[in-house]
Short mmCIF file of C-alpha atoms in Angstrom, two decimals:
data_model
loop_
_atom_site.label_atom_id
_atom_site.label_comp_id
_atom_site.label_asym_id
_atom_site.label_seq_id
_atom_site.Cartn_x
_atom_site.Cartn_y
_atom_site.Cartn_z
CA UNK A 1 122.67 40.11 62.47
CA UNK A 2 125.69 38.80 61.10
CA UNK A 3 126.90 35.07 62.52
CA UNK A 4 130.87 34.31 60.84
CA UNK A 5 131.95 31.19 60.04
CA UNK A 6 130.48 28.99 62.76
CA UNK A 7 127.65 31.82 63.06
CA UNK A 8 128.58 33.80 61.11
CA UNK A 9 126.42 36.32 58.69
CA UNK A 10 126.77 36.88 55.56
CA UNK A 11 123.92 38.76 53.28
CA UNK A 12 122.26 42.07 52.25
CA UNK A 13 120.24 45.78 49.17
CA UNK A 14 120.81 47.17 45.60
CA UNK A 15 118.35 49.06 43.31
CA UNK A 16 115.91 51.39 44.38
CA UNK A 17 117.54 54.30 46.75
CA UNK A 18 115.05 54.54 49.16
CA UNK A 19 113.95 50.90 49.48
CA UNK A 20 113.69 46.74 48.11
CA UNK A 21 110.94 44.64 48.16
CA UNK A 22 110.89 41.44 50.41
CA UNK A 23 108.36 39.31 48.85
CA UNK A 24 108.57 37.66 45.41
CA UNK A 25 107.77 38.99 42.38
CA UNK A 26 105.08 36.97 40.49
CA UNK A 27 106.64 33.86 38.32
CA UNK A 28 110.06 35.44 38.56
CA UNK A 29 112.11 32.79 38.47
CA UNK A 30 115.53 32.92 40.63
CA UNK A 31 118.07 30.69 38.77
CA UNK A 32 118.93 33.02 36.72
CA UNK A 33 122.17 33.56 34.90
CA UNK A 34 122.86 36.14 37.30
CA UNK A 35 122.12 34.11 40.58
CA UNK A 36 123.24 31.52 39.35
CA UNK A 37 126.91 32.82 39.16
CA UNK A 38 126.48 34.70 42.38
CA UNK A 39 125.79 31.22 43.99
CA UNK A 40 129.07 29.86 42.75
CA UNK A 41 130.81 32.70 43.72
CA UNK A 42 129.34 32.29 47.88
CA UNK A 43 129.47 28.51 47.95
CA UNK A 44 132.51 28.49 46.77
CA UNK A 45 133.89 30.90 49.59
CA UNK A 46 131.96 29.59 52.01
CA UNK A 47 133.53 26.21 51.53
CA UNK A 48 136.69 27.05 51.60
CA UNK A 49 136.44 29.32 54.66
CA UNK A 50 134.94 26.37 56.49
CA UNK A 51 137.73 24.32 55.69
CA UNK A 52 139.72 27.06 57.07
CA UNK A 53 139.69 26.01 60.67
CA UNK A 54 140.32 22.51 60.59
CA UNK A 55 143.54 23.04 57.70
CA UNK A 56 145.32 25.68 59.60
CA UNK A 57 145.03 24.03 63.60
CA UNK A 58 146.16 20.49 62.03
CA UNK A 59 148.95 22.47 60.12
CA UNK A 60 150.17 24.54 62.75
CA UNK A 61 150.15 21.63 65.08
CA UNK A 62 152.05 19.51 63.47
CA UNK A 63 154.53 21.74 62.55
CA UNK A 64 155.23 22.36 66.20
CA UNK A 65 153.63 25.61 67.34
CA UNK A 66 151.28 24.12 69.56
CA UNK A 67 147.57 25.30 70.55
CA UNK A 68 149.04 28.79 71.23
CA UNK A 69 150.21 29.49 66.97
CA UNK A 70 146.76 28.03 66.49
CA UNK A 71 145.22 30.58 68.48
CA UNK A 72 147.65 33.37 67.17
CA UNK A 73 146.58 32.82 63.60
CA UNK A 74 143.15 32.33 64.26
CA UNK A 75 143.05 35.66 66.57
CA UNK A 76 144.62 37.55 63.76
CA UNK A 77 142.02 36.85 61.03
CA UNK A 78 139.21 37.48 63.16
CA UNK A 79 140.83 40.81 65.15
CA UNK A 80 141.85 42.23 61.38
CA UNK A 81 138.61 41.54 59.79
CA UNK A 82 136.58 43.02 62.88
CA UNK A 83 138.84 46.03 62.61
CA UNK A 84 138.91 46.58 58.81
CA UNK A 85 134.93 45.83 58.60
CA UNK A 86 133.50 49.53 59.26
CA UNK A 87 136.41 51.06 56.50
CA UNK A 88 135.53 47.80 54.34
CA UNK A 89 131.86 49.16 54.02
CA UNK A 90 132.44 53.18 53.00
CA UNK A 91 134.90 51.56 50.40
CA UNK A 92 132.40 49.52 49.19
CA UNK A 93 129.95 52.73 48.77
CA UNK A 94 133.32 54.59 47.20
CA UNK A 95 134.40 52.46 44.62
CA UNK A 96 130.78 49.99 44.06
CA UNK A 97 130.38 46.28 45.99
CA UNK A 98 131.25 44.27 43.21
CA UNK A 99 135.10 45.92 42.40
CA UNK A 100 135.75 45.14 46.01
CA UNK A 101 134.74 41.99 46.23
CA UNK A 102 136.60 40.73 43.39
CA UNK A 103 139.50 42.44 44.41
CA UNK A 104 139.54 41.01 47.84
CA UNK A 105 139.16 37.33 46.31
CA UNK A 106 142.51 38.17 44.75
CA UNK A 107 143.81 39.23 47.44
CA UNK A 108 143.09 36.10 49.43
CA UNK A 109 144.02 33.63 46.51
CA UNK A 110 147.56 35.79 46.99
CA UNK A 111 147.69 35.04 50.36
CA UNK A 112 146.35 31.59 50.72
CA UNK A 113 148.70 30.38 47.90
CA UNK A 114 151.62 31.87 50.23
CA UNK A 115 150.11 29.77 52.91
CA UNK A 116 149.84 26.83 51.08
CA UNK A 117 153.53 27.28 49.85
CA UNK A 118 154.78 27.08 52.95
CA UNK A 119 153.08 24.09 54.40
CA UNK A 120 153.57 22.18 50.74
CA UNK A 121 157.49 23.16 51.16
CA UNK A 122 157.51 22.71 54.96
CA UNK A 123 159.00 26.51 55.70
CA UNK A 124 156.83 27.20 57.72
CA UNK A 125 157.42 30.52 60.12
CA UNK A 126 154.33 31.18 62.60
CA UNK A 127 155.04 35.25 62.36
CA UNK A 128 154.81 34.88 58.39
CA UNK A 129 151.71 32.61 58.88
CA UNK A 130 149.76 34.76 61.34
CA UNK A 131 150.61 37.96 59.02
CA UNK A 132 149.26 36.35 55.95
CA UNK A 133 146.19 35.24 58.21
CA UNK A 134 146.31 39.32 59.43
CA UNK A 135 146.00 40.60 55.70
CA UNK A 136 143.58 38.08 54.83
CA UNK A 137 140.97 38.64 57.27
CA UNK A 138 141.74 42.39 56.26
CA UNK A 139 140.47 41.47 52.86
CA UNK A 140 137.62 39.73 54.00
CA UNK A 141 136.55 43.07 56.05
CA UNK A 142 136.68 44.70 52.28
CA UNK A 143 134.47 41.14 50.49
CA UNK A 144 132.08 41.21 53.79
CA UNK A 145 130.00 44.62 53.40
CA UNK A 146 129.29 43.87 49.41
CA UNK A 147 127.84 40.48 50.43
CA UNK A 148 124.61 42.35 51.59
CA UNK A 149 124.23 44.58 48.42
CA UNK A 150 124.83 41.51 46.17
CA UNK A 151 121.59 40.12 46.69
CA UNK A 152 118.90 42.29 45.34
CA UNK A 153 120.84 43.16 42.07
CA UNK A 154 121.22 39.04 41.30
CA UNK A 155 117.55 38.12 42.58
CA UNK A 156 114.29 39.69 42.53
CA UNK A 157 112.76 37.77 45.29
CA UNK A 158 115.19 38.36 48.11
CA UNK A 159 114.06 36.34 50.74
CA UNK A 160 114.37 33.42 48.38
CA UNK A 161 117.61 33.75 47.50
CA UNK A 162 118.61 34.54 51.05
CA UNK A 163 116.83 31.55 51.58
CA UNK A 164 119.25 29.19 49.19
CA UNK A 165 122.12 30.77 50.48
CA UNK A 166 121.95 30.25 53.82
CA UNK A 167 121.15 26.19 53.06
CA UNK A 168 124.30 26.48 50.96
CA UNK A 169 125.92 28.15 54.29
CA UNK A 170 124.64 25.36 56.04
CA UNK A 171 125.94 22.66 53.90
CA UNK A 172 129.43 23.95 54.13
CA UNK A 173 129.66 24.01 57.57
CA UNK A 174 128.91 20.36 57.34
CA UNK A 175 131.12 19.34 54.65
CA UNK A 176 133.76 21.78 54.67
CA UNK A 177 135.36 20.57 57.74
CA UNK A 178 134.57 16.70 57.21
CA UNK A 179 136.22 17.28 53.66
CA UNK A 180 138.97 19.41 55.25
CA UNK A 181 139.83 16.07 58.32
CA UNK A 182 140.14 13.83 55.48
CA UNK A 183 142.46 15.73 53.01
CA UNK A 184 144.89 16.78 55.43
CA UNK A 185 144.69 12.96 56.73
CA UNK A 186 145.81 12.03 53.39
CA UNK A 187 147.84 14.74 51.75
CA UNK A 188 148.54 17.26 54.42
CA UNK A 189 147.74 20.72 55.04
CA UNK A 190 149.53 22.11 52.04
CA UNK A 191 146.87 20.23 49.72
CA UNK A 192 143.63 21.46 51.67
CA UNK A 193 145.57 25.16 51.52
CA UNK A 194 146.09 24.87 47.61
CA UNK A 195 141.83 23.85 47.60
CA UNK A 196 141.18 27.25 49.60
CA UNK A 197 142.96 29.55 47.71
CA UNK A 198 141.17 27.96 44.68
CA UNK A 199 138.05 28.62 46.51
CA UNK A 200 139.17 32.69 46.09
CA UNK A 201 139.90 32.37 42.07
CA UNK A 202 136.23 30.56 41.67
CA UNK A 203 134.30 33.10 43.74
CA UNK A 204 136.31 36.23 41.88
CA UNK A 205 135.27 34.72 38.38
CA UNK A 206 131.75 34.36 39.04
CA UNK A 207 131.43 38.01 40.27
CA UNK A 208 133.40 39.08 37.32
CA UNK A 209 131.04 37.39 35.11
CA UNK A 210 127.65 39.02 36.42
CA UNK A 211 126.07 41.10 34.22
CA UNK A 212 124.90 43.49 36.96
CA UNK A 213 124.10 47.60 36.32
CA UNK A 214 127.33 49.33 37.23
CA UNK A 215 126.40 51.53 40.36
CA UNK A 216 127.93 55.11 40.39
CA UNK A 217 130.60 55.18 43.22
CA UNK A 218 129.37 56.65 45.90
CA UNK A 219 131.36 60.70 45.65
CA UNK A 220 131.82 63.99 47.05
CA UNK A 221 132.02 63.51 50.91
CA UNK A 222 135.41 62.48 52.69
CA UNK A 223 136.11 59.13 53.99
CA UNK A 224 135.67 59.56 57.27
CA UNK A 225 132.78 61.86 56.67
CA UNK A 226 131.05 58.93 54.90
CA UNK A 227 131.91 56.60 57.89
CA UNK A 228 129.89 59.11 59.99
CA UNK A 229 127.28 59.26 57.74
CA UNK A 230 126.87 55.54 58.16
CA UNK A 231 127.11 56.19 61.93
CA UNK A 232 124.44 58.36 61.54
CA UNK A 233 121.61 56.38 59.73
CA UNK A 234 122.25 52.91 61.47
CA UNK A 235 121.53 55.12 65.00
CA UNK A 236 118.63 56.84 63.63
CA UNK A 237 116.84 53.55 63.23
CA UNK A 238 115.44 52.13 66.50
CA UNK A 239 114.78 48.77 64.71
CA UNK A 240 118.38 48.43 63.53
CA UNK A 241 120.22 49.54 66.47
CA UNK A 242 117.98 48.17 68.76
CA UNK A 243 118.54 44.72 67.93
CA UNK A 244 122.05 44.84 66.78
CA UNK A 245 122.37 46.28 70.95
CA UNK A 246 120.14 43.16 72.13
CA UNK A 247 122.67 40.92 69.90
CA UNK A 248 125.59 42.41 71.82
CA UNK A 249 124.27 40.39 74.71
CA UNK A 250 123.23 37.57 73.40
CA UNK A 251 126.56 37.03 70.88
CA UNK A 252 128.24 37.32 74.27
CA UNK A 253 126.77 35.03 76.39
CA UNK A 254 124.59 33.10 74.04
CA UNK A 255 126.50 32.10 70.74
CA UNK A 256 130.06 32.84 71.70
CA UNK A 257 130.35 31.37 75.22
CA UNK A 258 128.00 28.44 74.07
CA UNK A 259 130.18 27.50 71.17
CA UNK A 260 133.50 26.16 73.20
CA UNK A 261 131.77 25.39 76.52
CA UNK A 262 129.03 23.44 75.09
CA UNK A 263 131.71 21.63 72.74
CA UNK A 264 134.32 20.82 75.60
CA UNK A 265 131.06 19.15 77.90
CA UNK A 266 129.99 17.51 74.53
CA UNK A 267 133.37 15.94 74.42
CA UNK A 268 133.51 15.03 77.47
CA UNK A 269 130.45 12.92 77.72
CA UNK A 270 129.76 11.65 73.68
CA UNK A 271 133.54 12.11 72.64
CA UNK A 272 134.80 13.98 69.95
CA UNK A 273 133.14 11.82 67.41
CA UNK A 274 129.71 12.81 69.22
CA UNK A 275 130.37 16.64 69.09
CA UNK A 276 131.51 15.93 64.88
CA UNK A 277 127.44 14.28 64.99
CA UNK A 278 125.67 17.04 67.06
CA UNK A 279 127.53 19.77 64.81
CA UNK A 280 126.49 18.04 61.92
CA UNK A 281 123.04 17.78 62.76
CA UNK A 282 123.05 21.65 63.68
CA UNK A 283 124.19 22.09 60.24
CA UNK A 284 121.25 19.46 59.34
CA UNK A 285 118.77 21.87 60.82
CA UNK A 286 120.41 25.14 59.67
CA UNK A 287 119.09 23.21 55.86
CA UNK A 288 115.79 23.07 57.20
CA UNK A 289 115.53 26.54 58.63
CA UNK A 290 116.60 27.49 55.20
CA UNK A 291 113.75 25.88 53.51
CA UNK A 292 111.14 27.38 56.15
CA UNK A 293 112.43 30.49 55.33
CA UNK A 294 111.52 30.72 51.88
CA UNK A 295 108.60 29.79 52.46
CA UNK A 296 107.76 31.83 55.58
CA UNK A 297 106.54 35.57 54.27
CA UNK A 298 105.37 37.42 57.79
CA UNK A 299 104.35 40.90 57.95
CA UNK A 300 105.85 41.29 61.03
CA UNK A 301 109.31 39.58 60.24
CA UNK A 302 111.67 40.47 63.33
CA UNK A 303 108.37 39.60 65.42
CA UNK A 304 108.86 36.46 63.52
CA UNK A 305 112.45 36.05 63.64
CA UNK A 306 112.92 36.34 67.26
CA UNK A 307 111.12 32.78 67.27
CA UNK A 308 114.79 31.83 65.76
CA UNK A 309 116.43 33.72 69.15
CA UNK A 310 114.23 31.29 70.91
CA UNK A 311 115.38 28.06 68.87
CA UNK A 312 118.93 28.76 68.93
CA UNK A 313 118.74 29.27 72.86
CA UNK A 314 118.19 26.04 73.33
CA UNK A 315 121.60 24.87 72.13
CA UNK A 316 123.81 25.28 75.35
CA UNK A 317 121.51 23.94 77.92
CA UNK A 318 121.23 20.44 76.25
CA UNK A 319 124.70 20.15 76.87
CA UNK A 320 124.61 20.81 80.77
CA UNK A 321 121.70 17.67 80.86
CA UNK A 322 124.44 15.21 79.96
CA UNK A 323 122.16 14.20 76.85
CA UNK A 324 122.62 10.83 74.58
CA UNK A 325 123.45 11.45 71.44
CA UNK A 326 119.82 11.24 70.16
CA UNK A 327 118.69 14.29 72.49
CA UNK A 328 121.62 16.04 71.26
CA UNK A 329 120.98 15.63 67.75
CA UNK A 330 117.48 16.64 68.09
CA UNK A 331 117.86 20.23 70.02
CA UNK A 332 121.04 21.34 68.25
CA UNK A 333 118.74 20.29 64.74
CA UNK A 334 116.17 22.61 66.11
CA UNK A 335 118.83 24.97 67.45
CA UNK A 336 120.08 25.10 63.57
CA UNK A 337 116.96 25.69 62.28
CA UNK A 338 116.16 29.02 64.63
CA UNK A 339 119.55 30.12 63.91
CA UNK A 340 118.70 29.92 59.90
CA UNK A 341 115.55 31.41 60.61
CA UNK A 342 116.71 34.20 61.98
CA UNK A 343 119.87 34.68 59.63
CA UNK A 344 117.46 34.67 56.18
CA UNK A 345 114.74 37.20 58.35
CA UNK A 346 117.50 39.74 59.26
CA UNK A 347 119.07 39.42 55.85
CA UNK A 348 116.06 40.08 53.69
CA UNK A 349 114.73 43.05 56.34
CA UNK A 350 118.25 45.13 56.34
CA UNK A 351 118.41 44.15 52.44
CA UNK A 352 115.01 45.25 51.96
CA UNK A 353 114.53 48.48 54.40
CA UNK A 354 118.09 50.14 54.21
CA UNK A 355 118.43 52.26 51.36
CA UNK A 356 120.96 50.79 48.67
CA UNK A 357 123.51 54.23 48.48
CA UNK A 358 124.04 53.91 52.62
CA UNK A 359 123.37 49.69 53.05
CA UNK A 360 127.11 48.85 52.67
CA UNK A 361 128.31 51.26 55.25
CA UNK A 362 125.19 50.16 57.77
CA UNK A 363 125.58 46.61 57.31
CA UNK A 364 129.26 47.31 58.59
CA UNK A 365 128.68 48.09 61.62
CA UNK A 366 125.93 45.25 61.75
CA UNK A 367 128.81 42.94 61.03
CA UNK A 368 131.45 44.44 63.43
CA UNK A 369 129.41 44.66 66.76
CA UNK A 370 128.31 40.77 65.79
CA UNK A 371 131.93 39.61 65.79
CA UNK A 372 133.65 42.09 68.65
CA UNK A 373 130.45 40.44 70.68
CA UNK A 374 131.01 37.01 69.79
CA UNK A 375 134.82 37.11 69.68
CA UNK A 376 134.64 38.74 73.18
CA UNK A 377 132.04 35.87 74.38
CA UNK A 378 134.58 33.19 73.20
CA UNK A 379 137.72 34.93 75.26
CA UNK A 380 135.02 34.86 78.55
CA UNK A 381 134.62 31.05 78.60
CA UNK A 382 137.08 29.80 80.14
CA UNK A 383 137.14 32.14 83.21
CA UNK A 384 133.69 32.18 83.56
CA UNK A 385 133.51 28.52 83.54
CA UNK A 386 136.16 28.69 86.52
CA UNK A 387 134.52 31.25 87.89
CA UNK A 388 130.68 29.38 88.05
CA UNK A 389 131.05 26.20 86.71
CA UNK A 390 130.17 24.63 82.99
CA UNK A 391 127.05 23.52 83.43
CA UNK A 392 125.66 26.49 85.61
CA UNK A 393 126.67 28.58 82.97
CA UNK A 394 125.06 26.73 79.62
CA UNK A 395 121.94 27.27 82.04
CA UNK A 396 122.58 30.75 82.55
CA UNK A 397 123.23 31.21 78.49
CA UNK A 398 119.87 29.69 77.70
CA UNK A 399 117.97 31.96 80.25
CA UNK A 400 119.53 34.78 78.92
CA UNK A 401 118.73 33.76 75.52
CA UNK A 402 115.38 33.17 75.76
CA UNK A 403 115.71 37.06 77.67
CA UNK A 404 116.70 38.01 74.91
CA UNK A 405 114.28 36.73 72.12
CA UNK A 406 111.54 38.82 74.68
CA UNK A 407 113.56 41.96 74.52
CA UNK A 408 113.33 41.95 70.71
CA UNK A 409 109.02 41.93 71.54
CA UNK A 410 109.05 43.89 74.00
CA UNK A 411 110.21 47.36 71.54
CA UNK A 412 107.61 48.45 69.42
CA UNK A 413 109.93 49.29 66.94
CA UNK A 414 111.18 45.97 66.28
CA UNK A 415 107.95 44.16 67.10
CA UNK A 416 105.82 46.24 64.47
CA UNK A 417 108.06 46.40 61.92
CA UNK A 418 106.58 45.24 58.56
CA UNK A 419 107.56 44.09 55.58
CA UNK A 420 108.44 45.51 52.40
CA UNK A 421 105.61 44.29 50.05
CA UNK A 422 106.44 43.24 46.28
CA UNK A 423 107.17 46.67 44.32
CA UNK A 424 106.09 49.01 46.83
CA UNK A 425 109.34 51.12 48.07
CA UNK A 426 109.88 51.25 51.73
CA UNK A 427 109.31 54.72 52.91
CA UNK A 428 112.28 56.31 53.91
CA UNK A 429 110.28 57.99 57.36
CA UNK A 430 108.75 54.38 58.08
CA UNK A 431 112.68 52.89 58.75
CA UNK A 432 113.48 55.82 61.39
CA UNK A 433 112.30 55.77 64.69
#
């Protein structure tokens, strides 16, 4: 499952066409030269997309277009790069993951410089600023898809690697916003802007630089007959589509209405200062969850992973208990570690089961029903709220979530999923239902 920005996914296969393998390979180490760029190239994005947020509502603010420009600009990134994501994944199959991605980081060092022009000159015009955020998030739609076919090609143990990436994630949803609150206190929005698109030119260099086997591009059918072929093979596993359907609930009415109801009662109560702690020691957690997954191997892994379901569930109820800022700490830290959990499980499994010439396309439409379901969770807050209350509804979100985490049990298909053992291909029959 994918989980953007605030929960947002972001890995998955490469080699082998009809399978990877999940565990490690003996004494193979995973700083390599390869990885090792590859991890420049993700931290570096990931930082500057978390400073993203923080730059852009300060920016707009100031300049005098209010919550509603925030929301504007925001809205277009997301709606463009949930729109562009299923295209974004048969390109990546046309014309290989890598030429994509690289071209997309150009693309967004174009438009973030633009950005950053404006705010450094003070011209700012909020139809020019939620266009640039448009094209943008239709650039990250066309980055997105090759993040999941990165992995295997840079790292022979995938889970590891997922592993270190999603502590990385982690870490830049902690400092990439602190960071982003004190430049703009200092130097304004333009400066934080100019950092961002810098971000873009670090990540495309790195993923120039890997020495990686080109991949043939992916010929012969149409576009949209490749789109359908995608269609095709994420329906005809149960596995896949079954929890990707389970997630459309609980993106809903677990992570997305949880995220801005739980932070207005957090504010309320501890202050902003005590939501900037509690996210903090989510992000704390999402560390830890990252260093229990590389250790964690199960046979079973989405048995496993729906443990994480279970973790993360816990995160809006806390906030309808009117906690101190201890309690708070200590569930959303446990909430972050189920929510890492998860993230590194579902990475390596759709890395390691999905066969390389079709994962691009599949992961697509992992990513896309992840953010219509959390993007439409997020518009429902504020009239359900009205509608029931806050605090009923955190209640409600947790139930629900815990639901949830069962649902993924109760189908066989999920539940006895295994593993890809070390150098054994995944058989193509054993991923269908």
């Amino acid at each position: 499952m994918s989980t953007e920005t605030d929960f947002r996914a972001d890995d998955t296969p490469g080699v082998p066409p009809t399978g990877h393998a999940a565990g490690p390979k003996a004494a193979a180490p995973l700083w390599t030269a390869n990885f090792r760029l590859y991890f420049g190239a993700r931290t570096s994005s990931l930082l500057g997309d978390a400073m993203l947020p923080v730059a852009l509502s300060v920016g707009l603010l100031d300049a005098g277009y209010g919550t509603a420009g925030v929301g504007y600009a925001l809205g277009a990134w997301m709606g463009a790069l949930a729109l562009c994501m299923l295209f974004g994944g048969v390109l990546a199959d046309r014309f290989t993951p890598r030429r994509m991605m690289v071209l997309a980081d150009l693309a967004r060092l174009a438009f973030q410089s633009a950005m950053a022009l404006m705010f450094l000159t003070g011209h700012t015009s909020l139809w020019a600023i939620v266009l640039l955020q448009a094209l943008s998030g239709a650039a990250t739609a066309l980055f997105q898809p090759g993040v999941a076919s990165m992995v295997p090609q840079v790292s022979t143990d995938v889970q590891r690697a997922n592993g270190v990436l999603r502590i990385a994630e982690s870490s830049a949803g902690v400092l990439g916003p602190a960071l982003a609150g004190v430049l703009v206190g200092f130097s304004g929005a333009g400066v934080v802007f100019v950092i961002y698109a810098a971000t873009y030119a670090v990540s495309a260099g790195c993923l120039f630089g890997l020495r990686i086997a080109t991949a043939e591009p992916a010929g012969g059918d149409s576009f949209l007959r490749q789109l359908a072929t995608g269609w095709h093979e994420f329906r005809a596993r149960t596995w896949l589509w079954g929890v990707i359907t389970t997630f459309l609930l609980y993106g809903c009415f677990v992570a997305g209405l949880s995220l801005p109801v739980g932070a207005d009662l957090v504010v309320g109560e501890l202050g902003s200062t005590g939501l900037g702690i509690g996210m903090a020691a989510l992000g704390a957690g999402g560390v830890i969850g990252g260093l229990v997954a590389i250790k964690v191997r199960p046979s079973r892994p989405l048995a496993v992973g729906s443990v994480g379901w279970a973790l993360f569930a816990l995160f809006p109820v806390v906030t309808a208990m009117r906690p101190g800022i201890v309690l708070l700490c200590l569930v959303w830290g446990v909430a972050g570690v189920g929510l890492a959990l998860w993230s590194v499980i579902w990475a390596t499994t759709v890395q390691t089961q999905i066969p390389a010439e079709l994962l691009n396309r599949v992961y697509a439409y992992d990513v896309a029903g992840s953010l219509v379901s959390m993007a439409l969770g997020r518009s429902l807050a504020g009239p359900l709220s009205s509608l029931t209350g806050q605090r009923p509804l955190m209640v409600f979100a947790t139930l629900l979530g815990l639901l949830c985490s069962g649902l993924l049990l109760a189908v066989p298909a999920i539940r006895r999923l295994r593993a890809v053992p070390t150098g054994t291909p995944a058989a193509e029959d054993s991923t269908r239902s």
